[in-house]
Amino acid sequence: MNEKSLQRLNNMKSELHQRGFLSVRKLLQEAGYNDYDLHYDESGKPHLKDDKFISITHSFHFSAIIISDQKAGIDIEMQREKIIRIADKFVDYEFHFLKPEKIQEYIRKLTVIWGVKESIFKICNEKGISFKDHIQVNPFEIDKKTTTAILEMENIKQQFSTYFEEIENFTLVYAFEN
Ligand SMILES: CC(C)(COP(=O)(O)OP(=O)(O)OC[C@H]1O[C@@H](n2cnc3c(N)ncnc32)[C@H](O)[C@@H]1OP(=O)(O)O)[C@@H](O)C(=O)NCCC(=O)NCCS
């Protein structure tokens, strides 16, 4: 493991965080890379030494990476009821198709929307991006496991294809720039 990574690992306060960090290195190995192939830019965004794109996520006992020829972002989130309380911080357009009265489905869909927006953020890494105002997730059904989204801000307009999986009570989302 490289010096910077060792330093990060030793400075982590929680064992869960350390495990997440180490499991990502294990996943890298599975994909034929090692810690020396990975570096971070000043924003904390990870990059590989070759011309592939990488994105990383970890949450509790889950970690996931995506390595692609296209720009890609990945996010894993636990499905939690408390997402309802913060929905108006990251949802606007999507309220047109969400149905808050179906509470379980509402939580699952909000978690997908959050994951889509985090994944797109990880691809674009734009300063000043607002999940609520700049990213629009198009209507979807949970069992279709896919939707599309648009990022629109200043002079940027980009479309994304996004995919999701529910695993235990977690939602894994990944996105590709079209
Ligand atoms: C940085 C951020 C994307 C991390 O997401 P998270 O859900 O907290 O954590 P995750 O486990 O999913 O992702 C962490 C990984 O993201 C990657 N990452 C960190 N900063 C990144 C960036 N600027 N761009 C892309 N990827 C980044 C790293 O690989 C990191 O893991 P590692 O350091 O162990 O390698 C997130 O905290 C963030 O800043 N999001 C945008 C916030 C925002 O605009 N919110 C608006 C709410 S209305």
Short mmCIF file of N, CA, C and O and ligand atoms in Angstrom, two decimals, residues 8 17 21 24-25 38 40-41 43-46 55-59 74-77 89-90 114 118 121-123 125 129 131-132, ligand 1:
data_model
loop_
_atom_site.label_atom_id
_atom_site.label_comp_id
_atom_site.label_asym_id
_atom_site.label_seq_id
_atom_site.Cartn_x
_atom_site.Cartn_y
_atom_site.Cartn_z
N ARG A 8 -3.65 7.59 5.64
CA ARG A 8 -5.11 7.75 5.75
C ARG A 8 -5.70 6.67 6.63
O ARG A 8 -6.52 6.93 7.50
N HIS A 17 -14.81 2.43 9.05
CA HIS A 17 -14.23 3.23 7.98
C HIS A 17 -12.96 2.54 7.44
O HIS A 17 -12.73 2.45 6.23
N PHE A 21 -12.24 1.14 3.69
CA PHE A 21 -11.06 1.54 2.93
C PHE A 21 -10.31 0.29 2.43
O PHE A 21 -9.93 0.19 1.27
N VAL A 24 -12.13 -1.71 -0.29
CA VAL A 24 -12.00 -1.10 -1.61
C VAL A 24 -10.67 -1.54 -2.26
O VAL A 24 -10.62 -1.84 -3.46
N ARG A 25 -9.61 -1.62 -1.45
CA ARG A 25 -8.30 -2.08 -2.00
C ARG A 25 -8.41 -3.53 -2.46
O ARG A 25 -7.78 -3.95 -3.42
N LEU A 38 -3.96 3.84 -8.02
CA LEU A 38 -5.05 4.76 -7.67
C LEU A 38 -4.49 6.05 -7.09
O LEU A 38 -3.61 6.01 -6.23
N TYR A 40 -5.73 10.31 -5.93
CA TYR A 40 -6.86 11.22 -5.67
C TYR A 40 -6.47 12.62 -6.08
O TYR A 40 -5.33 13.04 -5.87
N ASP A 41 -7.43 13.35 -6.67
CA ASP A 41 -7.14 14.77 -6.94
C ASP A 41 -7.49 15.60 -5.69
O ASP A 41 -7.94 15.05 -4.68
N SER A 43 -9.88 17.36 -4.90
CA SER A 43 -11.27 17.32 -4.42
C SER A 43 -11.59 16.00 -3.72
O SER A 43 -12.68 15.84 -3.17
N GLY A 44 -10.66 15.05 -3.78
CA GLY A 44 -10.93 13.73 -3.17
C GLY A 44 -11.44 12.72 -4.18
O GLY A 44 -11.74 11.58 -3.84
N LYS A 45 -11.55 13.15 -5.44
CA LYS A 45 -12.04 12.24 -6.49
C LYS A 45 -10.94 11.26 -6.90
O LYS A 45 -9.81 11.66 -7.15
N PRO A 46 -11.28 9.96 -6.96
CA PRO A 46 -10.25 8.98 -7.32
C PRO A 46 -10.03 8.85 -8.84
O PRO A 46 -10.98 9.02 -9.61
N SER A 55 -14.96 4.91 -9.86
CA SER A 55 -15.71 5.58 -8.79
C SER A 55 -15.84 4.59 -7.63
O SER A 55 -15.84 3.38 -7.84
N ILE A 56 -15.92 5.14 -6.43
CA ILE A 56 -15.85 4.34 -5.21
C ILE A 56 -16.97 4.73 -4.26
O ILE A 56 -17.30 5.92 -4.14
N THR A 57 -17.54 3.74 -3.56
CA THR A 57 -18.50 4.05 -2.50
C THR A 57 -18.38 3.03 -1.37
O THR A 57 -17.98 1.89 -1.61
N HIS A 58 -18.67 3.46 -0.15
CA HIS A 58 -18.78 2.49 0.95
C HIS A 58 -19.81 2.99 1.96
O HIS A 58 -19.95 4.19 2.20
N SER A 59 -20.55 2.04 2.52
CA SER A 59 -21.56 2.38 3.50
C SER A 59 -21.74 1.17 4.42
O SER A 59 -22.05 0.08 3.94
N ILE A 74 -20.69 5.94 -8.75
CA ILE A 74 -21.38 4.88 -8.00
C ILE A 74 -21.66 5.35 -6.58
O ILE A 74 -20.90 6.14 -6.02
N ASP A 75 -22.79 4.86 -6.04
CA ASP A 75 -23.13 5.25 -4.67
C ASP A 75 -23.96 4.16 -4.02
O ASP A 75 -24.81 3.56 -4.67
N ILE A 76 -23.69 3.89 -2.75
CA ILE A 76 -24.54 2.97 -2.01
C ILE A 76 -25.07 3.67 -0.76
O ILE A 76 -24.34 4.38 -0.08
N GLU A 77 -26.38 3.52 -0.55
CA GLU A 77 -27.04 4.20 0.57
C GLU A 77 -27.94 3.22 1.29
O GLU A 77 -28.61 2.40 0.64
N LYS A 89 -34.76 18.89 0.51
CA LYS A 89 -33.41 19.45 0.31
C LYS A 89 -32.81 19.00 -1.03
O LYS A 89 -31.92 19.65 -1.57
N PHE A 90 -33.25 17.83 -1.53
CA PHE A 90 -32.62 17.32 -2.76
C PHE A 90 -33.62 16.95 -3.86
O PHE A 90 -33.21 16.54 -4.94
N TRP A 114 -31.59 9.94 -4.44
CA TRP A 114 -30.38 10.43 -3.75
C TRP A 114 -29.13 9.79 -4.36
O TRP A 114 -28.14 10.47 -4.67
N GLU A 118 -25.99 11.61 -6.17
CA GLU A 118 -24.61 11.46 -5.66
C GLU A 118 -23.71 10.88 -6.77
O GLU A 118 -22.56 11.32 -6.93
N PHE A 121 -22.99 13.55 -9.21
CA PHE A 121 -22.03 14.48 -8.60
C PHE A 121 -20.62 13.90 -8.69
O PHE A 121 -19.65 14.62 -9.02
N LYS A 122 -20.48 12.61 -8.41
CA LYS A 122 -19.14 12.00 -8.43
C LYS A 122 -18.54 12.01 -9.84
O LYS A 122 -17.33 12.05 -9.99
N ILE A 123 -19.39 11.97 -10.86
CA ILE A 123 -18.87 12.05 -12.23
C ILE A 123 -18.41 13.48 -12.53
O ILE A 123 -17.32 13.70 -13.03
N ASN A 125 -18.40 16.40 -10.43
CA ASN A 125 -17.58 17.07 -9.44
C ASN A 125 -17.57 18.58 -9.63
O ASN A 125 -16.53 19.22 -9.48
N ILE A 129 -22.86 22.70 -7.53
CA ILE A 129 -23.95 21.85 -8.01
C ILE A 129 -25.00 21.70 -6.91
O ILE A 129 -24.65 21.50 -5.74
N PHE A 131 -28.27 19.50 -5.85
CA PHE A 131 -29.00 18.28 -6.18
C PHE A 131 -30.45 18.62 -6.54
O PHE A 131 -31.05 18.01 -7.41
N LYS A 132 -30.98 19.60 -5.85
CA LYS A 132 -32.39 19.97 -6.00
C LYS A 132 -32.63 20.76 -7.30
O LYS A 132 -33.56 20.49 -8.04
C1 LIG B 1 -17.78 13.45 -1.66
C2 LIG B 1 -19.08 12.70 -1.68
C3 LIG B 1 -19.50 12.53 -3.14
C4 LIG B 1 -18.94 11.35 -0.98
O1 LIG B 1 -20.13 10.63 -0.94
P1 LIG B 1 -20.61 9.84 0.37
O2 LIG B 1 -21.99 9.33 0.08
O3 LIG B 1 -20.42 10.69 1.56
O4 LIG B 1 -19.63 8.63 0.54
P2 LIG B 1 -19.35 7.40 -0.43
O5 LIG B 1 -18.84 6.31 0.41
O6 LIG B 1 -20.50 7.10 -1.31
O7 LIG B 1 -18.18 7.95 -1.35
C5 LIG B 1 -16.91 8.14 -0.83
C6 LIG B 1 -15.94 8.06 -1.98
O8 LIG B 1 -16.25 9.06 -2.94
C7 LIG B 1 -15.05 9.40 -3.63
N1 LIG B 1 -15.02 10.86 -3.70
C8 LIG B 1 -14.70 11.74 -2.71
N2 LIG B 1 -14.78 13.00 -3.18
C9 LIG B 1 -15.15 12.90 -4.47
C10 LIG B 1 -15.40 13.86 -5.49
N3 LIG B 1 -15.25 15.17 -5.26
N4 LIG B 1 -15.78 13.44 -6.72
C11 LIG B 1 -15.91 12.12 -6.97
N5 LIG B 1 -15.69 11.14 -6.05
C12 LIG B 1 -15.32 11.55 -4.82
C13 LIG B 1 -13.88 8.82 -2.84
O9 LIG B 1 -13.38 7.73 -3.59
C14 LIG B 1 -14.52 8.36 -1.57
O10 LIG B 1 -14.02 7.16 -1.01
P3 LIG B 1 -12.47 6.95 -0.59
O11 LIG B 1 -11.95 8.29 -0.20
O12 LIG B 1 -12.49 5.94 0.48
O13 LIG B 1 -11.79 6.44 -1.85
C15 LIG B 1 -20.17 13.48 -0.91
O14 LIG B 1 -19.86 13.55 0.42
C16 LIG B 1 -20.45 14.85 -1.42
O15 LIG B 1 -19.75 15.79 -1.19
N6 LIG B 1 -21.57 14.97 -2.13
C17 LIG B 1 -22.04 16.16 -2.67
C18 LIG B 1 -22.69 16.93 -1.61
C19 LIG B 1 -23.79 17.77 -2.11
O16 LIG B 1 -23.67 18.55 -3.01
N7 LIG B 1 -24.91 17.59 -1.46
C20 LIG B 1 -26.04 18.37 -1.75
C21 LIG B 1 -27.15 17.87 -0.90
S1 LIG B 1 -28.58 18.79 -1.22
#
